[in-house]
mmCIF file of C-alpha atoms (C1' of nucleotides) in Angstrom:
data_model
loop_
_atom_site.group_PDB
_atom_site.id
_atom_site.type_symbol
_atom_site.label_atom_id
_atom_site.label_comp_id
_atom_site.label_asym_id
_atom_site.label_seq_id
_atom_site.Cartn_x
_atom_site.Cartn_y
_atom_site.Cartn_z
ATOM 1 C CA MET A 1 -61.747 -31.860 -112.502
ATOM 2 C CA ASN A 2 -58.179 -31.435 -111.348
ATOM 3 C CA ILE A 3 -57.181 -31.897 -107.753
ATOM 4 C CA GLY A 4 -57.496 -28.196 -106.932
ATOM 5 C CA GLU A 5 -61.101 -28.051 -108.018
ATOM 6 C CA ALA A 6 -61.938 -31.317 -106.285
ATOM 7 C CA SER A 7 -60.353 -29.921 -103.155
ATOM 8 C CA ALA A 8 -62.418 -26.750 -103.314
ATOM 9 C CA ALA A 9 -65.584 -28.721 -104.042
ATOM 10 C CA SER A 10 -65.062 -31.184 -101.217
ATOM 11 C CA GLY A 11 -63.353 -29.144 -98.575
ATOM 12 C CA VAL A 12 -60.490 -31.619 -98.377
ATOM 13 C CA SER A 13 -57.040 -30.147 -98.964
ATOM 14 C CA ALA A 14 -55.124 -31.320 -102.016
ATOM 15 C CA LYS A 15 -52.415 -32.480 -99.674
ATOM 16 C CA MET A 16 -54.851 -34.727 -97.892
ATOM 17 C CA ILE A 17 -56.439 -36.014 -101.090
ATOM 18 C CA ARG A 18 -53.027 -37.216 -102.231
ATOM 19 C CA HIS A 19 -52.414 -38.660 -98.803
ATOM 20 C CA TYR A 20 -55.696 -40.555 -98.791
ATOM 21 C CA GLU A 21 -54.737 -41.978 -102.143
ATOM 22 C CA ALA A 22 -51.282 -42.929 -100.874
ATOM 23 C CA ILE A 23 -52.762 -44.921 -98.008
ATOM 24 C CA GLY A 24 -55.243 -46.616 -100.300
ATOM 25 C CA LEU A 25 -58.361 -44.937 -98.984
ATOM 26 C CA ILE A 26 -59.311 -43.625 -102.417
ATOM 27 C CA GLU A 27 -58.119 -43.912 -105.999
ATOM 28 C CA ALA A 28 -57.966 -41.465 -108.870
ATOM 29 C CA MET A 29 -57.998 -41.580 -112.652
ATOM 30 C CA ARG A 30 -54.965 -40.050 -114.265
ATOM 31 C CA ARG A 31 -54.919 -37.865 -117.355
ATOM 32 C CA PRO A 32 -52.297 -38.509 -120.035
ATOM 33 C CA ASN A 33 -50.197 -35.723 -118.514
ATOM 34 C CA GLY A 34 -50.169 -37.445 -115.148
ATOM 35 C CA TYR A 35 -52.671 -35.110 -113.488
ATOM 36 C CA ARG A 36 -55.269 -36.696 -111.251
ATOM 37 C CA SER A 37 -58.813 -36.404 -112.571
ATOM 38 C CA TYR A 38 -61.958 -36.367 -110.444
ATOM 39 C CA GLY A 39 -65.669 -36.632 -111.194
ATOM 40 C CA PRO A 40 -68.713 -35.719 -109.121
ATOM 41 C CA GLN A 41 -68.767 -39.194 -107.608
ATOM 42 C CA ASP A 42 -65.206 -38.746 -106.396
ATOM 43 C CA VAL A 43 -66.123 -35.431 -104.840
ATOM 44 C CA ALA A 44 -68.993 -37.143 -103.044
ATOM 45 C CA VAL A 45 -66.540 -39.632 -101.589
ATOM 46 C CA LEU A 46 -64.245 -36.851 -100.468
ATOM 47 C CA ARG A 47 -67.123 -35.041 -98.817
ATOM 48 C CA PHE A 48 -68.100 -38.252 -97.096
ATOM 49 C CA ILE A 49 -64.583 -38.545 -95.752
ATOM 50 C CA ARG A 50 -64.575 -34.960 -94.596
ATOM 51 C CA HIS A 51 -67.862 -35.357 -92.755
ATOM 52 C CA ALA A 52 -66.584 -38.486 -91.078
ATOM 53 C CA ARG A 53 -63.413 -36.655 -90.050
ATOM 54 C CA ASP A 54 -65.572 -33.853 -88.674
ATOM 55 C CA LEU A 55 -67.113 -36.516 -86.487
ATOM 56 C CA ALA A 56 -63.591 -37.481 -85.449
ATOM 57 C CA PHE A 57 -63.698 -40.918 -87.004
ATOM 58 C CA PRO A 58 -60.153 -42.217 -87.363
ATOM 59 C CA LEU A 59 -59.115 -42.989 -90.927
ATOM 60 C CA GLU A 60 -59.206 -46.712 -90.333
ATOM 61 C CA ASP A 61 -62.833 -46.408 -89.274
ATOM 62 C CA ILE A 62 -63.513 -44.309 -92.330
ATOM 63 C CA ARG A 63 -62.071 -47.036 -94.468
ATOM 64 C CA ARG A 64 -64.703 -49.396 -93.087
ATOM 65 C CA LEU A 65 -67.448 -46.800 -93.279
ATOM 66 C CA LEU A 66 -66.663 -46.243 -96.932
ATOM 67 C CA ALA A 67 -66.917 -49.956 -97.594
ATOM 68 C CA LEU A 68 -70.295 -50.030 -95.858
ATOM 69 C CA TRP A 69 -71.406 -46.936 -97.707
ATOM 70 C CA ARG A 70 -70.574 -48.469 -101.045
ATOM 71 C CA ASP A 71 -72.214 -51.747 -100.110
ATOM 72 C CA ARG A 72 -75.835 -51.253 -101.045
ATOM 73 C CA SER A 73 -76.839 -54.345 -99.137
ATOM 74 C CA ARG A 74 -75.089 -53.499 -95.884
ATOM 75 C CA ALA A 75 -76.974 -53.880 -92.658
ATOM 76 C CA SER A 76 -77.545 -50.624 -90.818
ATOM 77 C CA ALA A 77 -76.689 -52.500 -87.629
ATOM 78 C CA ASP A 78 -73.066 -52.652 -88.736
ATOM 79 C CA VAL A 79 -72.878 -48.911 -89.151
ATOM 80 C CA LYS A 80 -74.698 -48.262 -85.915
ATOM 81 C CA GLN A 81 -72.323 -50.528 -84.050
ATOM 82 C CA MET A 82 -69.289 -48.676 -85.375
ATOM 83 C CA ALA A 83 -70.874 -45.356 -84.538
ATOM 84 C CA LEU A 84 -71.696 -46.378 -80.993
ATOM 85 C CA ASP A 85 -68.245 -47.825 -80.468
ATOM 86 C CA HIS A 86 -66.832 -44.552 -81.659
ATOM 87 C CA VAL A 87 -69.126 -42.590 -79.396
ATOM 88 C CA ALA A 88 -67.922 -44.658 -76.462
ATOM 89 C CA ALA A 89 -64.295 -44.021 -77.355
ATOM 90 C CA LEU A 90 -64.926 -40.290 -77.707
ATOM 91 C CA GLU A 91 -66.766 -40.073 -74.417
ATOM 92 C CA SER A 92 -64.106 -42.031 -72.611
ATOM 93 C CA LYS A 93 -61.432 -39.702 -73.931
ATOM 94 C CA ALA A 94 -63.509 -36.650 -73.053
ATOM 95 C CA ALA A 95 -64.114 -37.954 -69.559
ATOM 96 C CA SER A 96 -60.465 -38.614 -68.851
ATOM 97 C CA LEU A 97 -59.468 -35.183 -70.118
ATOM 98 C CA GLN A 98 -62.120 -33.657 -67.914
ATOM 99 C CA ALA A 99 -60.926 -35.685 -64.939
ATOM 100 C CA VAL A 100 -57.387 -34.432 -65.400
ATOM 101 C CA ALA A 101 -58.661 -30.884 -65.793
ATOM 102 C CA ASP A 102 -60.675 -31.232 -62.612
ATOM 103 C CA SER A 103 -57.775 -32.413 -60.522
ATOM 104 C CA LEU A 104 -55.487 -29.748 -61.883
ATOM 105 C CA ARG A 105 -58.096 -27.076 -61.268
ATOM 106 C CA HIS A 106 -58.453 -28.361 -57.733
ATOM 107 C CA LEU A 107 -54.719 -28.106 -57.283
ATOM 108 C CA ALA A 108 -54.661 -24.578 -58.655
ATOM 109 C CA GLN A 109 -57.378 -23.516 -56.262
ATOM 110 C CA HIS A 110 -55.012 -24.102 -53.403
ATOM 111 C CA CYS A 111 -52.300 -22.041 -54.988
ATOM 112 C CA GLN A 112 -52.097 -18.461 -53.758
ATOM 113 C CA GLY A 113 -51.075 -17.182 -57.144
ATOM 114 C CA ASP A 114 -49.092 -14.269 -55.741
ATOM 115 C CA ASP A 115 -45.468 -13.194 -55.698
ATOM 116 C CA ARG A 116 -44.449 -15.774 -53.147
ATOM 117 C CA PRO A 117 -42.749 -18.923 -54.369
ATOM 118 C CA ASP A 118 -44.838 -21.402 -52.399
ATOM 119 C CA CYS A 119 -46.937 -23.386 -54.807
ATOM 120 C CA PRO A 120 -48.884 -26.575 -54.132
ATOM 121 C CA ILE A 121 -48.954 -27.330 -57.845
ATOM 122 C CA LEU A 122 -45.196 -27.653 -57.989
ATOM 123 C CA ALA A 123 -45.230 -29.470 -54.680
ATOM 124 C CA GLU A 124 -47.610 -32.013 -56.145
ATOM 125 C CA LEU A 125 -45.521 -32.450 -59.248
ATOM 126 C CA GLU A 126 -42.501 -32.823 -57.044
ATOM 127 C CA GLY A 127 -44.177 -35.798 -55.485
ATOM 128 C CA VAL A 128 -44.543 -34.398 -51.989
ATOM 129 C CA ARG A 129 -47.746 -36.323 -51.554
ATOM 130 C CA GLU A 130 -46.293 -39.621 -52.664
ATOM 131 C CA MET B 1 -27.411 -45.196 -61.118
ATOM 132 C CA ASN B 2 -27.631 -46.397 -64.697
ATOM 133 C CA ILE B 3 -30.577 -45.578 -66.891
ATOM 134 C CA GLY B 4 -32.399 -48.810 -66.093
ATOM 135 C CA GLU B 5 -32.394 -48.135 -62.383
ATOM 136 C CA ALA B 6 -33.355 -44.508 -62.875
ATOM 137 C CA SER B 7 -36.207 -45.680 -65.049
ATOM 138 C CA ALA B 8 -37.445 -48.109 -62.417
ATOM 139 C CA ALA B 9 -37.103 -45.487 -59.695
ATOM 140 C CA SER B 10 -38.919 -42.770 -61.620
ATOM 141 C CA GLY B 11 -41.470 -44.692 -63.620
ATOM 142 C CA VAL B 12 -40.236 -43.145 -66.863
ATOM 143 C CA SER B 13 -39.137 -45.638 -69.496
ATOM 144 C CA ALA B 14 -35.489 -45.651 -70.509
ATOM 145 C CA LYS B 15 -36.636 -44.913 -74.034
ATOM 146 C CA MET B 16 -38.344 -41.752 -72.854
ATOM 147 C CA ILE B 17 -35.449 -40.679 -70.634
ATOM 148 C CA ARG B 18 -33.165 -40.755 -73.662
ATOM 149 C CA HIS B 19 -35.782 -38.918 -75.657
ATOM 150 C CA TYR B 20 -36.159 -36.187 -73.055
ATOM 151 C CA GLU B 21 -32.423 -35.783 -73.145
ATOM 152 C CA ALA B 22 -32.398 -35.631 -76.943
ATOM 153 C CA ILE B 23 -34.896 -32.781 -76.949
ATOM 154 C CA GLY B 24 -32.968 -30.920 -74.271
ATOM 155 C CA LEU B 25 -35.471 -31.327 -71.466
ATOM 156 C CA ILE B 26 -32.919 -32.948 -69.196
ATOM 157 C CA GLU B 27 -29.203 -33.714 -69.177
ATOM 158 C CA ALA B 28 -27.178 -36.590 -67.830
ATOM 159 C CA MET B 29 -23.662 -37.165 -66.604
ATOM 160 C CA ARG B 30 -21.758 -39.758 -68.545
ATOM 161 C CA ARG B 31 -19.477 -42.375 -67.111
ATOM 162 C CA PRO B 32 -16.115 -43.042 -68.783
ATOM 163 C CA ASN B 33 -17.702 -45.983 -70.584
ATOM 164 C CA GLY B 34 -20.390 -43.761 -72.103
ATOM 165 C CA TYR B 35 -23.198 -44.930 -69.843
ATOM 166 C CA ARG B 36 -25.540 -42.275 -68.504
ATOM 167 C CA SER B 37 -25.334 -41.784 -64.759
ATOM 168 C CA TYR B 38 -28.163 -40.533 -62.553
ATOM 169 C CA GLY B 39 -28.372 -39.376 -58.961
ATOM 170 C CA PRO B 40 -31.362 -38.975 -56.613
ATOM 171 C CA GLN B 41 -31.838 -35.409 -57.807
ATOM 172 C CA ASP B 42 -32.138 -36.601 -61.400
ATOM 173 C CA VAL B 43 -34.701 -39.163 -60.362
ATOM 174 C CA ALA B 44 -36.674 -36.390 -58.669
ATOM 175 C CA VAL B 45 -36.681 -34.471 -61.941
ATOM 176 C CA LEU B 46 -37.863 -37.531 -63.827
ATOM 177 C CA ARG B 47 -40.657 -38.079 -61.341
ATOM 178 C CA PHE B 48 -41.626 -34.451 -61.683
ATOM 179 C CA ILE B 49 -41.843 -34.925 -65.430
ATOM 180 C CA ARG B 50 -43.905 -38.064 -65.085
ATOM 181 C CA HIS B 51 -46.374 -36.373 -62.738
ATOM 182 C CA ALA B 52 -46.712 -33.484 -65.117
ATOM 183 C CA ARG B 53 -47.304 -35.892 -68.003
ATOM 184 C CA ASP B 54 -49.943 -37.611 -65.893
ATOM 185 C CA LEU B 55 -51.642 -34.237 -65.756
ATOM 186 C CA ALA B 56 -51.381 -34.129 -69.557
ATOM 187 C CA PHE B 57 -49.027 -31.172 -69.660
ATOM 188 C CA PRO B 58 -47.387 -31.005 -73.074
ATOM 189 C CA LEU B 59 -43.608 -31.293 -72.992
ATOM 190 C CA GLU B 60 -43.126 -27.636 -73.857
ATOM 191 C CA ASP B 61 -45.166 -26.711 -70.791
ATOM 192 C CA ILE B 62 -43.124 -29.126 -68.755
ATOM 193 C CA ARG B 63 -39.995 -27.401 -69.934
ATOM 194 C CA ARG B 64 -41.323 -24.158 -68.443
ATOM 195 C CA LEU B 65 -42.610 -25.864 -65.313
ATOM 196 C CA LEU B 66 -39.187 -27.336 -64.718
ATOM 197 C CA ALA B 67 -37.617 -23.909 -65.025
ATOM 198 C CA LEU B 68 -40.102 -22.545 -62.500
ATOM 199 C CA TRP B 69 -39.567 -25.506 -60.239
ATOM 200 C CA ARG B 70 -35.825 -24.974 -60.202
ATOM 201 C CA ASP B 71 -36.224 -21.251 -59.667
ATOM 202 C CA ARG B 72 -36.510 -20.911 -55.911
ATOM 203 C CA SER B 73 -37.670 -17.340 -56.266
ATOM 204 C CA ARG B 74 -40.436 -17.992 -58.773
ATOM 205 C CA ALA B 75 -43.801 -16.414 -58.214
ATOM 206 C CA SER B 76 -46.546 -18.932 -57.635
ATOM 207 C CA ALA B 77 -48.734 -16.772 -59.857
ATOM 208 C CA ASP B 78 -46.679 -17.881 -62.862
ATOM 209 C CA VAL B 79 -47.291 -21.528 -62.126
ATOM 210 C CA LYS B 80 -50.950 -20.958 -61.388
ATOM 211 C CA GLN B 81 -51.398 -19.151 -64.659
ATOM 212 C CA MET B 82 -49.866 -21.998 -66.623
ATOM 213 C CA ALA B 83 -51.986 -24.498 -64.767
ATOM 214 C CA LEU B 84 -55.190 -22.579 -65.402
ATOM 215 C CA ASP B 85 -54.346 -22.092 -69.063
ATOM 216 C CA HIS B 86 -53.774 -25.798 -69.295
ATOM 217 C CA VAL B 87 -57.040 -26.539 -67.528
ATOM 218 C CA ALA B 88 -58.840 -24.348 -70.036
ATOM 219 C CA ALA B 89 -57.203 -26.148 -72.944
ATOM 220 C CA LEU B 90 -58.100 -29.542 -71.507
ATOM 221 C CA GLU B 91 -61.684 -28.556 -70.860
ATOM 222 C CA SER B 92 -62.072 -27.107 -74.304
ATOM 223 C CA LYS B 93 -60.782 -30.304 -75.855
ATOM 224 C CA ALA B 94 -62.996 -32.412 -73.625
ATOM 225 C CA ALA B 95 -66.016 -30.308 -74.504
ATOM 226 C CA SER B 96 -65.498 -30.575 -78.225
ATOM 227 C CA LEU B 97 -65.011 -34.322 -78.031
ATOM 228 C CA GLN B 98 -68.197 -34.561 -76.026
ATOM 229 C CA ALA B 99 -70.034 -32.388 -78.543
ATOM 230 C CA VAL B 100 -68.988 -34.653 -81.378
ATOM 231 C CA ALA B 101 -69.962 -37.708 -79.364
ATOM 232 C CA ASP B 102 -73.360 -36.165 -78.673
ATOM 233 C CA SER B 103 -74.146 -35.456 -82.275
ATOM 234 C CA LEU B 104 -73.012 -38.868 -83.369
ATOM 235 C CA ARG B 105 -75.051 -40.510 -80.637
ATOM 236 C CA HIS B 106 -78.029 -38.485 -81.737
ATOM 237 C CA LEU B 107 -77.501 -39.698 -85.272
ATOM 238 C CA ALA B 108 -77.205 -43.291 -84.143
ATOM 239 C CA GLN B 109 -80.463 -43.029 -82.217
ATOM 240 C CA HIS B 110 -82.273 -42.565 -85.476
ATOM 241 C CA CYS B 111 -80.659 -45.581 -87.028
ATOM 242 C CA GLN B 112 -82.745 -48.739 -86.905
ATOM 243 C CA GLY B 113 -79.711 -50.901 -86.467
ATOM 244 C CA ASP B 114 -81.289 -53.888 -88.157
ATOM 245 C CA ASP B 115 -80.641 -55.911 -91.289
ATOM 246 C CA ARG B 116 -81.982 -53.269 -93.610
ATOM 247 C CA PRO B 117 -79.514 -51.032 -95.411
ATOM 248 C CA ASP B 118 -81.192 -47.712 -94.622
ATOM 249 C CA CYS B 119 -78.985 -45.780 -92.294
ATOM 250 C CA PRO B 120 -79.239 -42.114 -91.361
ATOM 251 C CA ILE B 121 -75.629 -42.126 -90.225
ATOM 252 C CA LEU B 122 -74.380 -42.897 -93.696
ATOM 253 C CA ALA B 123 -76.933 -40.507 -95.119
ATOM 254 C CA GLU B 124 -75.516 -37.759 -92.961
ATOM 255 C CA LEU B 125 -71.964 -38.561 -93.933
ATOM 256 C CA GLU B 126 -73.074 -38.592 -97.536
ATOM 257 C CA GLY B 127 -74.115 -35.014 -97.060
ATOM 258 C CA VAL B 128 -77.817 -35.529 -97.700
ATOM 259 C CA ARG B 129 -78.606 -32.762 -95.279
ATOM 260 C CA GLU B 130 -76.265 -30.269 -96.808
ATOM 261 C "C1'" DA C 1 -13.549 -66.777 -71.218
ATOM 262 C "C1'" DT C 2 -18.292 -67.222 -71.988
ATOM 263 C "C1'" DG C 3 -23.017 -66.056 -71.312
ATOM 264 C "C1'" DG C 4 -26.810 -63.086 -69.886
ATOM 265 C "C1'" DG C 5 -28.237 -58.750 -68.887
ATOM 266 C "C1'" DT C 6 -27.581 -53.819 -69.667
ATOM 267 C "C1'" DC C 7 -26.036 -50.170 -72.107
ATOM 268 C "C1'" DT C 8 -25.108 -47.406 -76.575
ATOM 269 C "C1'" DT C 9 -26.847 -45.313 -81.102
ATOM 270 C "C1'" DC C 10 -29.733 -45.455 -85.040
ATOM 271 C "C1'" DC C 11 -33.855 -46.512 -87.826
ATOM 272 C "C1'" DC C 12 -38.811 -47.207 -88.107
ATOM 273 C "C1'" DA C 13 -43.728 -47.228 -86.562
ATOM 274 C "C1'" DA C 14 -48.187 -45.080 -85.308
ATOM 275 C "C1'" DT C 15 -51.829 -40.504 -85.388
ATOM 276 C "C1'" DA C 16 -53.285 -36.527 -89.213
ATOM 277 C "C1'" DT C 17 -51.839 -32.623 -91.280
ATOM 278 C "C1'" DG C 18 -49.103 -29.326 -93.516
ATOM 279 C "C1'" DG C 19 -44.754 -26.742 -95.446
ATOM 280 C "C1'" DG C 20 -41.803 -26.366 -99.014
ATOM 281 C "C1'" DA C 21 -38.479 -27.532 -102.839
ATOM 282 C "C1'" DA C 22 -37.598 -28.870 -107.606
ATOM 283 C "C1'" DG C 23 -39.530 -29.618 -111.759
ATOM 284 C "C1'" DG C 24 -43.422 -30.623 -115.423
ATOM 285 C "C1'" DT C 25 -47.787 -28.715 -117.808
ATOM 286 C "C1'" DC C 26 -50.967 -25.549 -119.596
ATOM 287 C "C1'" DA C 27 -53.392 -21.318 -121.002
ATOM 288 C "C1'" DA C 28 -53.225 -16.442 -121.833
ATOM 289 C "C1'" DG C 29 -51.103 -12.450 -123.641
ATOM 290 C "C1'" DG C 30 -47.226 -9.492 -125.489
ATOM 291 C "C1'" DC D 1 -42.938 -17.693 -130.304
ATOM 292 C "C1'" DC D 2 -41.812 -17.101 -125.775
ATOM 293 C "C1'" DT D 3 -42.694 -15.651 -121.180
ATOM 294 C "C1'" DT D 4 -45.397 -15.579 -117.072
ATOM 295 C "C1'" DG D 5 -48.157 -17.365 -113.626
ATOM 296 C "C1'" DA D 6 -51.142 -20.777 -111.943
ATOM 297 C "C1'" DC D 7 -51.524 -25.366 -111.381
ATOM 298 C "C1'" DC D 8 -49.845 -29.966 -111.185
ATOM 299 C "C1'" DT D 9 -46.308 -33.772 -109.963
ATOM 300 C "C1'" DT D 10 -43.169 -36.311 -106.506
ATOM 301 C "C1'" DC D 11 -40.249 -36.345 -102.545
ATOM 302 C "C1'" DC D 12 -38.513 -34.914 -98.035
ATOM 303 C "C1'" DC D 13 -39.380 -32.936 -93.597
ATOM 304 C "C1'" DA D 14 -41.998 -31.315 -89.577
ATOM 305 C "C1'" DT D 15 -45.328 -31.571 -85.811
ATOM 306 C "C1'" DA D 16 -45.935 -34.706 -80.541
ATOM 307 C "C1'" DT D 17 -45.281 -38.929 -77.944
ATOM 308 C "C1'" DT D 18 -44.219 -43.391 -77.311
ATOM 309 C "C1'" DG D 19 -42.578 -47.646 -78.460
ATOM 310 C "C1'" DG D 20 -40.183 -51.728 -81.173
ATOM 311 C "C1'" DG D 21 -36.160 -53.595 -82.625
ATOM 312 C "C1'" DA D 22 -31.363 -54.194 -84.578
ATOM 313 C "C1'" DA D 23 -26.313 -54.083 -84.134
ATOM 314 C "C1'" DG D 24 -22.656 -53.545 -81.367
ATOM 315 C "C1'" DA D 25 -20.217 -52.436 -76.804
ATOM 316 C "C1'" DC D 26 -19.943 -53.356 -72.037
ATOM 317 C "C1'" DC D 27 -20.010 -55.415 -67.242
ATOM 318 C "C1'" DC D 28 -20.361 -58.957 -63.896
ATOM 319 C "C1'" DA D 29 -20.463 -63.545 -62.370
ATOM 320 C "C1'" DT D 30 -19.511 -68.227 -63.088
#
DNA sequence: ATGGGTCTTCCCAATATGGGAAGGTCAAGG
DNA sequence: CCTTGACCTTCCCATATTGGGAAGACCCAT
C-alpha cells in the first residue's frame, strides 16, 4: 500500500502520516523507489491514532497510548489513569471557556444593541470597572 | 514611557507589545535612539487589548473591537453582535470539549483499572467497535 | 569609564494541520 | 517510444499566541 491508499484506509491525511513519521510517532518501510509502503497493521496503527485524536488526545499522549497498546502485558490501570487525566484536562478547559462565555454574555445583556454608541462591553474592555 | 514601563502599567508583556506592533494592531512613537515611547493613551489601548484577550477574543476580533472603540459614533449593536458571535463560538467549543470528555469518561468507567491488560479504552481506540 | 539594567532586532520553540512548489516514478494509451 | 496524468518525494511556508534567548546598542549612576 502506498501512502495514498493508507490515508484513505485510515482516514489520516498523507500530510499527517508523513508528519507523524517525522516526529517519530510511527515508522514506514520504504520501497526501492523511495515510496513509503504500508501493511494492514500500519493502517490499524493509523486508525488508532485517528481515534485518539478524535478524543482530543494530544500527540504526546498518543505516543504513550501507542506504547501501552503495543505492550501486551500493560496494566489497564495505566491507560485508565491517562484517560482520566485527559478527561480532567478537557473538562477544565471546557469549564473555563464556558465561564468566559458566561461573563461575556452577561456583559452583552446590558448592552442596548441599538444605534447609540454607548456600550458596556467596550466600557468593560476599557477598564472602567477597574 | 519605555516599553518596560508600559508593560508593567498595562499587564501586557513587552514581547507581546512588540508582537502586536509587528502585526499592525498598534503603533508606537519612536525616540531618537530607536526606543519605543508610550503615553497614557497607549497604555489604555494595551489594557483594552489585555481585557479582550482575557475574554478570549481572537486578535482579529480585537482589531475590529479597537476600531469600534476608537469610533465615537459606533453603534453599540455592532459591538453586541461581535460579542454574541464570540459567545456562541466559545460555547460551541466548550460543548464539544465536554462531549469528548463525556465519552472518554464513559469509556474509562468500563475499564477495570487493575493490573490486567484488558482495557476497553484501548479496544475502542483500536477500532473494535467499528 | 565601567557595570547593570533596559532597549533593539532576529531566530527558534511549542500546538496540529494544511498549502503548494519542484521534481521523481509509474502505468496506460496513442 | 513517448506523452500524459496520477501519485510519490522533500522542502518551505502558513495558521495563532506566547515565550526563550542571543547579540549588540544604549542610558544612568557610581
